[in-house]
PDB file of C-alpha atoms in Angstrom:
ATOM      1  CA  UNK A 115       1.054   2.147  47.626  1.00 54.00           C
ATOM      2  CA  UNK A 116      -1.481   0.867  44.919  1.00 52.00           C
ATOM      3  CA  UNK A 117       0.487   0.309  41.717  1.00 51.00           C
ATOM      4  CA  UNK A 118      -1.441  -0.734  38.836  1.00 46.00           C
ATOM      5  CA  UNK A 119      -1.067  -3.711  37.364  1.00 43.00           C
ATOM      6  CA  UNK A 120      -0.065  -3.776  33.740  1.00 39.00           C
ATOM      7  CA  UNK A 121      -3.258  -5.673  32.546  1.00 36.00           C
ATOM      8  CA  UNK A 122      -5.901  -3.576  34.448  1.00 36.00           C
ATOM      9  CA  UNK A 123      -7.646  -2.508  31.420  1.00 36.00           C
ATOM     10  CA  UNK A 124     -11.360  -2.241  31.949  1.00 35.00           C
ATOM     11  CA  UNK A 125     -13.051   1.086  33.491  1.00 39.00           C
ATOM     12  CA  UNK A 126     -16.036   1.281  35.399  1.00 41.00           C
ATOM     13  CA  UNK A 127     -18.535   3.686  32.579  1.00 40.00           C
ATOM     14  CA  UNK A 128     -22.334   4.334  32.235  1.00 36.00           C
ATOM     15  CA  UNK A 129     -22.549   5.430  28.604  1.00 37.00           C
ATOM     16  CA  UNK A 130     -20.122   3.762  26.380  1.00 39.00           C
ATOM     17  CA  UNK A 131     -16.697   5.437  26.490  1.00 41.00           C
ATOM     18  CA  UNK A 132     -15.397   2.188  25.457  1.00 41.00           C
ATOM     19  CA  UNK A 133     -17.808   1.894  22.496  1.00 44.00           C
ATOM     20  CA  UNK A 134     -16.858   3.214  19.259  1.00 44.00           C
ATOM     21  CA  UNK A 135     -19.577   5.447  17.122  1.00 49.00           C
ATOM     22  CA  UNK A 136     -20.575   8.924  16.034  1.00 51.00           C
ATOM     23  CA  UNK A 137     -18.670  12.558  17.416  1.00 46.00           C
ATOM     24  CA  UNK A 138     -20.021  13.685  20.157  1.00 44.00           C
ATOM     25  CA  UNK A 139     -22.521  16.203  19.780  1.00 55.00           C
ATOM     26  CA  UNK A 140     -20.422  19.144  21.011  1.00 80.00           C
ATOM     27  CA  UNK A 141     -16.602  19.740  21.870  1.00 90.00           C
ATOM     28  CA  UNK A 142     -15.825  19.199  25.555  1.00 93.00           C
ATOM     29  CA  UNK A 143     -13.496  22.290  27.168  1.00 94.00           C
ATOM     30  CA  UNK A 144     -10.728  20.634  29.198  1.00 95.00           C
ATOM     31  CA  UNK A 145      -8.141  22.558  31.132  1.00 93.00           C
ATOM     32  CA  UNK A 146      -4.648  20.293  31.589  1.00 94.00           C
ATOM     33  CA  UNK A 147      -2.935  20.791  35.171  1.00 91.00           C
ATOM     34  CA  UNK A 148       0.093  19.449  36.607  1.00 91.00           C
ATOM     35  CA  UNK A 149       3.067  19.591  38.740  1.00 85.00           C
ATOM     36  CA  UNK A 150       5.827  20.036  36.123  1.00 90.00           C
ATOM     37  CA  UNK A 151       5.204  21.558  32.721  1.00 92.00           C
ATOM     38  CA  UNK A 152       6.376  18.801  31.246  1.00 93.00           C
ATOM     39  CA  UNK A 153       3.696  16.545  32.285  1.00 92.00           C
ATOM     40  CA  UNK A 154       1.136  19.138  31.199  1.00 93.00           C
ATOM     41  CA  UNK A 155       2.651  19.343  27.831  1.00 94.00           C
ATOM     42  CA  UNK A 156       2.599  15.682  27.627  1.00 93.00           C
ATOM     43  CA  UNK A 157      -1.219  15.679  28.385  1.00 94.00           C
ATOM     44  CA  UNK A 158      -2.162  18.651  25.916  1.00 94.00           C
ATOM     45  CA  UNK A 159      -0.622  17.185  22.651  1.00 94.00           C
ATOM     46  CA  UNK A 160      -2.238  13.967  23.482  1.00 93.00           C
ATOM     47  CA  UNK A 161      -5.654  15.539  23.739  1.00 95.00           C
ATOM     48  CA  UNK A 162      -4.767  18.832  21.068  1.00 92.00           C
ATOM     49  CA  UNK A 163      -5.114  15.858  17.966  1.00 90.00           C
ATOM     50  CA  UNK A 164      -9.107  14.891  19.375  1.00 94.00           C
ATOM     51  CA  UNK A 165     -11.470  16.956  17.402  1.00 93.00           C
ATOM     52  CA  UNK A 166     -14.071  16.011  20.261  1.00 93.00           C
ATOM     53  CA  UNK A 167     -11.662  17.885  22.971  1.00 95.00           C
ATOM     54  CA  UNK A 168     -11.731  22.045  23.546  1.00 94.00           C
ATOM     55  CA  UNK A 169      -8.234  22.729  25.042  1.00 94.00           C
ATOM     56  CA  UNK A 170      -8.605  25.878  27.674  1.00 91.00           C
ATOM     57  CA  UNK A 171      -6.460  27.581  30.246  1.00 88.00           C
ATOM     58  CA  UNK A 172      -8.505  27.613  33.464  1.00 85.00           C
ATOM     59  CA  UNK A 173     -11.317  25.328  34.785  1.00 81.00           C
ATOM     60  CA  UNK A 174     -14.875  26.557  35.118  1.00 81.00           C
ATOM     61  CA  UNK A 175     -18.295  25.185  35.164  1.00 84.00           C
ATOM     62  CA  UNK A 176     -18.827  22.496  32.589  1.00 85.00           C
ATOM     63  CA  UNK A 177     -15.009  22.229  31.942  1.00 91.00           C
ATOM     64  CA  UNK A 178     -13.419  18.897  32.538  1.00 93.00           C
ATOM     65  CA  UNK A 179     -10.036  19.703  34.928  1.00 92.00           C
ATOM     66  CA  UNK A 180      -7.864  16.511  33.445  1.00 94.00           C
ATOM     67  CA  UNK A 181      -5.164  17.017  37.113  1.00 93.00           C
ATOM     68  CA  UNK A 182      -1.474  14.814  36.189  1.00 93.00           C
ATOM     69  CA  UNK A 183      -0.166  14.420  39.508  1.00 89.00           C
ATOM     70  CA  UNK A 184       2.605  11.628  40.611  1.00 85.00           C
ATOM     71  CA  UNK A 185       1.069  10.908  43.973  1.00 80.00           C
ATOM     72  CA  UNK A 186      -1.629  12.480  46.368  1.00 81.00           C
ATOM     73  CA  UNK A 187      -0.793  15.081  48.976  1.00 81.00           C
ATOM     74  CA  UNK A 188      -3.360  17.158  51.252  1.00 80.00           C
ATOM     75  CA  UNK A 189      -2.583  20.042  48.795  1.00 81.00           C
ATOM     76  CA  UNK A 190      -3.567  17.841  45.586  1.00 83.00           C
ATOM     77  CA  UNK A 191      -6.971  17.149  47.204  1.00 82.00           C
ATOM     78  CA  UNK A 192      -7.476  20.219  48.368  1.00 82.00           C
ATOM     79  CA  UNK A 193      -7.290  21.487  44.889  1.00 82.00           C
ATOM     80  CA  UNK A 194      -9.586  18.965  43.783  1.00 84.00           C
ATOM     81  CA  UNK A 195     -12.372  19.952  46.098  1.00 81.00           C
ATOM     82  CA  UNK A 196     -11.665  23.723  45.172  1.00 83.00           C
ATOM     83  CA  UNK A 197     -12.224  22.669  41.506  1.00 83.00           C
ATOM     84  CA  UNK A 198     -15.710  20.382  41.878  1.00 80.00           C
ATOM     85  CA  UNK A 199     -16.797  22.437  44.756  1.00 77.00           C
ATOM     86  CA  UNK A 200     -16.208  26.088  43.752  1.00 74.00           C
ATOM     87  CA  UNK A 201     -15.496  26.093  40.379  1.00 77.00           C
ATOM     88  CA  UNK A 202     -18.002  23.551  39.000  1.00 77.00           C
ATOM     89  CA  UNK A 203     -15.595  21.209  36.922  1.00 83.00           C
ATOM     90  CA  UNK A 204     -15.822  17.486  36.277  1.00 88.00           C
ATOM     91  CA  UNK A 205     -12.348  16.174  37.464  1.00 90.00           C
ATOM     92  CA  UNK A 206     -10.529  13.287  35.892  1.00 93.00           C
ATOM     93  CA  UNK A 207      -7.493  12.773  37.797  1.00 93.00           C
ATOM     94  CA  UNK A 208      -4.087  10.851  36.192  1.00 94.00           C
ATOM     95  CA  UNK A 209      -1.737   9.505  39.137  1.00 91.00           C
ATOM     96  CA  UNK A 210       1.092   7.624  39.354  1.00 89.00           C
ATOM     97  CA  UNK A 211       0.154   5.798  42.551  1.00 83.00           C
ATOM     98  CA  UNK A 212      -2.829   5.725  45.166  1.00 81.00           C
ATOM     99  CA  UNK A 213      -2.428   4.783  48.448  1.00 76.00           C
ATOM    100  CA  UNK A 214      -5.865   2.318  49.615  1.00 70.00           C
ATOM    101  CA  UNK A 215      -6.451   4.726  52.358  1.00 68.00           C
ATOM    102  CA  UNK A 216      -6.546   7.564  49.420  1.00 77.00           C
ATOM    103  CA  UNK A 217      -9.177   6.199  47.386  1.00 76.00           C
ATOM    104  CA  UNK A 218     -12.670   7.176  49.312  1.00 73.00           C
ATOM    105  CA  UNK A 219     -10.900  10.331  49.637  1.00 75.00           C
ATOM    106  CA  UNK A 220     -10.724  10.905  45.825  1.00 80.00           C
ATOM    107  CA  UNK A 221     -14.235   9.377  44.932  1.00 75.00           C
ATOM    108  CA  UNK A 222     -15.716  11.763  47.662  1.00 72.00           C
ATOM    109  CA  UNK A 223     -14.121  14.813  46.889  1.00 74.00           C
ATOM    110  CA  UNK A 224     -15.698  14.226  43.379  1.00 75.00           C
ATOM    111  CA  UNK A 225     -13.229  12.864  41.242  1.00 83.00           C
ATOM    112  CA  UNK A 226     -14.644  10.122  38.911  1.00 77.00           C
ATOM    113  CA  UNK A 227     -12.695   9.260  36.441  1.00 89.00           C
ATOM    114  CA  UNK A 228      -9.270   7.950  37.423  1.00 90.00           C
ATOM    115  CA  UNK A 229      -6.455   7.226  34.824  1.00 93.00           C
ATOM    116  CA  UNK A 230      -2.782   5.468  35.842  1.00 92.00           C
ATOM    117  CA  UNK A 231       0.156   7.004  34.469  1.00 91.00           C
ATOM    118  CA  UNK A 232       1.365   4.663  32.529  1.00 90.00           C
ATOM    119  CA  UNK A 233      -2.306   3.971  30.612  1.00 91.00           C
ATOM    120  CA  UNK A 234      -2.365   7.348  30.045  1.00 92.00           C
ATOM    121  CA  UNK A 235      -2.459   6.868  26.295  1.00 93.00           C
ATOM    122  CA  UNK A 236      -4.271   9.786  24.011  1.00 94.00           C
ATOM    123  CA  UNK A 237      -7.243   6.951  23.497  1.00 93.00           C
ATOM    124  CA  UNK A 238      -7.612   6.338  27.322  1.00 93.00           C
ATOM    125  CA  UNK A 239      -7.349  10.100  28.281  1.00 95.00           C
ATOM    126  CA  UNK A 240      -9.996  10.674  26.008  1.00 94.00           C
ATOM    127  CA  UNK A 241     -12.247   8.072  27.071  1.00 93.00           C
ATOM    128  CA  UNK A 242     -11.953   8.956  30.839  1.00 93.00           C
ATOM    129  CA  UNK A 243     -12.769  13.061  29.454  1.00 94.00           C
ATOM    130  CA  UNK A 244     -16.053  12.130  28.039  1.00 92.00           C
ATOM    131  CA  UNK A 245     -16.502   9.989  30.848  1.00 89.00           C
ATOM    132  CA  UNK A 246     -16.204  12.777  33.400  1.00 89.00           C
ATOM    133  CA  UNK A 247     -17.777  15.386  30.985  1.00 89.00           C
ATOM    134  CA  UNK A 248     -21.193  13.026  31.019  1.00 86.00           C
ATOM    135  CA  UNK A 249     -20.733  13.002  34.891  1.00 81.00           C
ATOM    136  CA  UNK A 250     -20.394   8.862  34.425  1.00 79.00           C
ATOM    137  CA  UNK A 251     -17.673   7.054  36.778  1.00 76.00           C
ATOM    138  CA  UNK A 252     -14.453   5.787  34.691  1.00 83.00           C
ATOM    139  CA  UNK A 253     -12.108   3.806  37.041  1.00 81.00           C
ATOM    140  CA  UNK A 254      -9.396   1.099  36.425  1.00 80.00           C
ATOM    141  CA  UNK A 255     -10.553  -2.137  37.620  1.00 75.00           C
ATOM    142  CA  UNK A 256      -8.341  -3.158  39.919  1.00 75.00           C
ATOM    143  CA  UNK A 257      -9.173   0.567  41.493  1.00 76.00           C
ATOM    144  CA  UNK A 258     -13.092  -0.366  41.466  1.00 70.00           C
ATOM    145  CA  UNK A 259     -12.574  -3.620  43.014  1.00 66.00           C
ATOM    146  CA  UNK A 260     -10.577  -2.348  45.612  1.00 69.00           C
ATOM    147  CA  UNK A 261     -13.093   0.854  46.122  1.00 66.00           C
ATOM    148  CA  UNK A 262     -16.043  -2.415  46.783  1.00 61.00           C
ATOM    149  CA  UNK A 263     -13.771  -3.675  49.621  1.00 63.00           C
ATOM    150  CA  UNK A 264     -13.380  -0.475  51.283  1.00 58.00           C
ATOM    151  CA  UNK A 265     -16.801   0.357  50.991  1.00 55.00           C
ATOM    152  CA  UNK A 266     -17.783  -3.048  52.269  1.00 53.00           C
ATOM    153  CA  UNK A 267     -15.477  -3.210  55.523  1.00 54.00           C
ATOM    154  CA  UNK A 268     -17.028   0.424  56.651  1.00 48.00           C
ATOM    155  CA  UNK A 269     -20.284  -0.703  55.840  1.00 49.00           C
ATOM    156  CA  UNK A 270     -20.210  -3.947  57.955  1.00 48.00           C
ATOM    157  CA  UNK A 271     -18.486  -1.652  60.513  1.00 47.00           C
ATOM    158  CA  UNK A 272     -21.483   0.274  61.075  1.00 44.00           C
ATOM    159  CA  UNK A 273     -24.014  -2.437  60.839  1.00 45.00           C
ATOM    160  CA  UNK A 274     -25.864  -2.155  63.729  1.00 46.00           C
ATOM    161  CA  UNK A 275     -24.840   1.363  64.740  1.00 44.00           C
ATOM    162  CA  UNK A 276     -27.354   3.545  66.373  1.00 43.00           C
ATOM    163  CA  UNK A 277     -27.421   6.258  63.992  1.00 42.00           C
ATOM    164  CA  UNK A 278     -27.693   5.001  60.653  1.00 40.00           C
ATOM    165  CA  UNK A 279     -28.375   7.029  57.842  1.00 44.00           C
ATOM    166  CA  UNK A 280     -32.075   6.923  56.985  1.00 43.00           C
ATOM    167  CA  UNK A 281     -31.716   8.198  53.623  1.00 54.00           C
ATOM    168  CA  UNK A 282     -32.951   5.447  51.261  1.00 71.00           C
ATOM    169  CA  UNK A 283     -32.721   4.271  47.907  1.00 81.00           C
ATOM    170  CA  UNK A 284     -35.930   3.454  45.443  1.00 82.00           C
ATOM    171  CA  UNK A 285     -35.874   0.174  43.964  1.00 82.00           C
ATOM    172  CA  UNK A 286     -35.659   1.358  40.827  1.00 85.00           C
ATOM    173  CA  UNK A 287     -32.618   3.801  42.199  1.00 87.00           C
ATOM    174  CA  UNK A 288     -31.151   0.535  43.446  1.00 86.00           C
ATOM    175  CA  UNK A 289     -31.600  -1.977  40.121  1.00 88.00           C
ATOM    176  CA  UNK A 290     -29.765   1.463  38.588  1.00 90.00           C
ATOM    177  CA  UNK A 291     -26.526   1.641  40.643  1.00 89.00           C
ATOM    178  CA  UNK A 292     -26.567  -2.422  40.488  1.00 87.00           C
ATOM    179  CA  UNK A 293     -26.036  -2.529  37.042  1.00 89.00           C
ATOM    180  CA  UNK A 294     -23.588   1.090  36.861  1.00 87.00           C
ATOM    181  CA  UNK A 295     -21.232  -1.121  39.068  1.00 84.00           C
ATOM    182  CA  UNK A 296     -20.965  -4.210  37.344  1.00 82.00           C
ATOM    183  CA  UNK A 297     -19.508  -1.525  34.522  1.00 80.00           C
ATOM    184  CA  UNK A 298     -22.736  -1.006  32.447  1.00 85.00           C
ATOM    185  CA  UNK A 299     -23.332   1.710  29.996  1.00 85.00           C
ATOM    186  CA  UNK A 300     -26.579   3.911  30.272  1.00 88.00           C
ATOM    187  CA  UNK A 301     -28.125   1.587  27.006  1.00 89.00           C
ATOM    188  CA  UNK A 302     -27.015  -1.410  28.355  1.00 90.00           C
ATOM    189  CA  UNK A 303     -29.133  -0.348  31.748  1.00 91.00           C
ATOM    190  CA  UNK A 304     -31.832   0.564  29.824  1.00 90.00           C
ATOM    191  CA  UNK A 305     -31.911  -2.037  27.658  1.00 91.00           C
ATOM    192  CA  UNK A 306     -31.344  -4.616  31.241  1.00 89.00           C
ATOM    193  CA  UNK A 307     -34.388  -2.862  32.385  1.00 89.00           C
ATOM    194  CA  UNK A 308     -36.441  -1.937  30.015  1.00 86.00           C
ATOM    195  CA  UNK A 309     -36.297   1.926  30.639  1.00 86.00           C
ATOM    196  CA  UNK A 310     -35.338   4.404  28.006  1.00 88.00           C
ATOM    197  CA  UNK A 311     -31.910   6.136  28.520  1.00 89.00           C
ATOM    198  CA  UNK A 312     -33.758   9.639  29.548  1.00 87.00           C
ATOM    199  CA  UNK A 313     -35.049   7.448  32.539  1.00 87.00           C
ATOM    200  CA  UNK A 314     -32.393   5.910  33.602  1.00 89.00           C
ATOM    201  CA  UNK A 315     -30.628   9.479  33.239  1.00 88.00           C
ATOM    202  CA  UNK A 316     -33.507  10.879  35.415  1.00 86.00           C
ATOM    203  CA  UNK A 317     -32.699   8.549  37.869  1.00 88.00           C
ATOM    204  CA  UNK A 318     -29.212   8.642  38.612  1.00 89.00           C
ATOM    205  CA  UNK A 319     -29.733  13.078  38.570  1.00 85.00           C
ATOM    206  CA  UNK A 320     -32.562  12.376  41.255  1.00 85.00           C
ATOM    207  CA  UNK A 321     -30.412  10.690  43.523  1.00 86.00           C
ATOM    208  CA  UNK A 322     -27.553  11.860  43.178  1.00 85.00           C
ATOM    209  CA  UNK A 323     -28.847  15.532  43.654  1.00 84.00           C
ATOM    210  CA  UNK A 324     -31.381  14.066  46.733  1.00 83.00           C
ATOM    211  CA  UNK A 325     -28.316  12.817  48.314  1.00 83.00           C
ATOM    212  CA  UNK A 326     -25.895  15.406  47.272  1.00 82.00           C
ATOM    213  CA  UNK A 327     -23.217  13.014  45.592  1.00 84.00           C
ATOM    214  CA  UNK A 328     -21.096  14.301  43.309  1.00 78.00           C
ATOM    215  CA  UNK A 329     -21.129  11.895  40.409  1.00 81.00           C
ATOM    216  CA  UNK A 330     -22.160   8.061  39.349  1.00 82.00           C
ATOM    217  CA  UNK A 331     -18.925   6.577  41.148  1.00 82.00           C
ATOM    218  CA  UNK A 332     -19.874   8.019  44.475  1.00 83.00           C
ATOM    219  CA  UNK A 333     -23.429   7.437  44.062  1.00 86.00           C
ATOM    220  CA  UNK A 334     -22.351   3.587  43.638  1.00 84.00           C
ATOM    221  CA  UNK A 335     -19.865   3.983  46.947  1.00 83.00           C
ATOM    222  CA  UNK A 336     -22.474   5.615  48.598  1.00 83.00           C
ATOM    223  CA  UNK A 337     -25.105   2.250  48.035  1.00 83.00           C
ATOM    224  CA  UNK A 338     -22.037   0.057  48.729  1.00 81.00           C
ATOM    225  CA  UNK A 339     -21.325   1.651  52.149  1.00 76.00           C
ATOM    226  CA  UNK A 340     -25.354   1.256  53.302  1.00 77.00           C
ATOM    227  CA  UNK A 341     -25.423  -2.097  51.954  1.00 77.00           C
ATOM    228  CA  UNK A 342     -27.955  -1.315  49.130  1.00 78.00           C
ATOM    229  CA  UNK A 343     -25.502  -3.836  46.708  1.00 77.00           C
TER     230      UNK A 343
END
């Protein structure tokens, strides 16, 4: 089981959920689920004090569904595809544990924003809600280094393969995801290379929907796995 480490710290984000500045422009609706009603409770009156957080009962589309589960089971990701799939939320999922062969699982089922337990301060919860509600990737590090490895051993295990996928990336699609995975924010990429942010926003929705990935973190697993970065 993956355990995280008490110092893992820094996310993986694409517009500045670490940076402090003005309210967001509009109140995001987030629907709390979890095993025990005690853990849900424990997530709602973290968020309830955020002025920038809409507490609701159900998921929809647009909603962020913030899940608080100890460890993954079939049934936990099957809800999780239910809830990107068919009922059009962002997810942002807080666990206690991930096992490595979990991981893909999660980022491909849509889930980008992933919180530990025991970070799951009101400040961090936050962060990874705005994350998810902009449809940017917010993972511990020690996750995102360990999502690069796994993405990397399937890749060179299908070097060579008849087969391949012959869906390609732009440059300019490519010089994008580079700089999402080394943990920019959408200014900092713009700024990098000289786009505006609506650009580099264009880009990531073009290939994302081209390719039918679900958000910026599997966008970046999917250019890791065909050896793109």
């Amino acid at each position: 089981m993956l355990n995280s480490p008490r110092t893992t710290t820094t996310p993986m984000t694409a517009s500045g959920t670490g940076r402090s500045g003005g309210a967001p422009a509009r109140r995001v609706p987030v629907a709390v689920s979890a095993t025990d009603p005690i853990s849900r409770e424990g997530a709602v009156s973290q968020l309830r004090r955020h002025p920038e957080i809409d507490l609701c009962e159900e998921s929809a589309p647009g909603t962020v569904a913030l899940l608080v589960e100890d460890a993954l089971d079939e049934a936990a990701l099957t809800r999780m595809r239910r809830i990107v799939r068919s009922e059009g939320s962002r997810v942002v999922l807080v666990v206690g544990a991930l096992r490595e062969s979990e991981l893909l699982d999660v980022v491909e089922c849509g889930v980008g924003a992933i919180v530990w337990r025991h970070e799951a301060t009101a400040h961090r919860l936050v962060q990874a809600v705005l994350a998810a509600s902009r449809g940017d990737g917010d993972l511990p590090a020690d996750l995102l280094g360990r999502l690069i490895d796994q993405v990397g051993t399937l890749h060179r295990g299908a070097a060579g393969r008849p087969g391949a996928s012959s869906l390609g990336l732009t440059p300019r699609e490519v010089d994008v995801l580079r700089l999402v995975s080394e943990g920019l924010d959408t200014g900092e990429i713009a700024g990098k290379l000289s786009y505006s942010e609506r650009t580099v926003k264009n880009v990531m929705h073009g290939l994302t929907t081209r390719l039918h990935l679900r958000n910026r973190a599997h966008a970046v697993a999917y250019a890791l796995r065909e050896g793109y970065i």
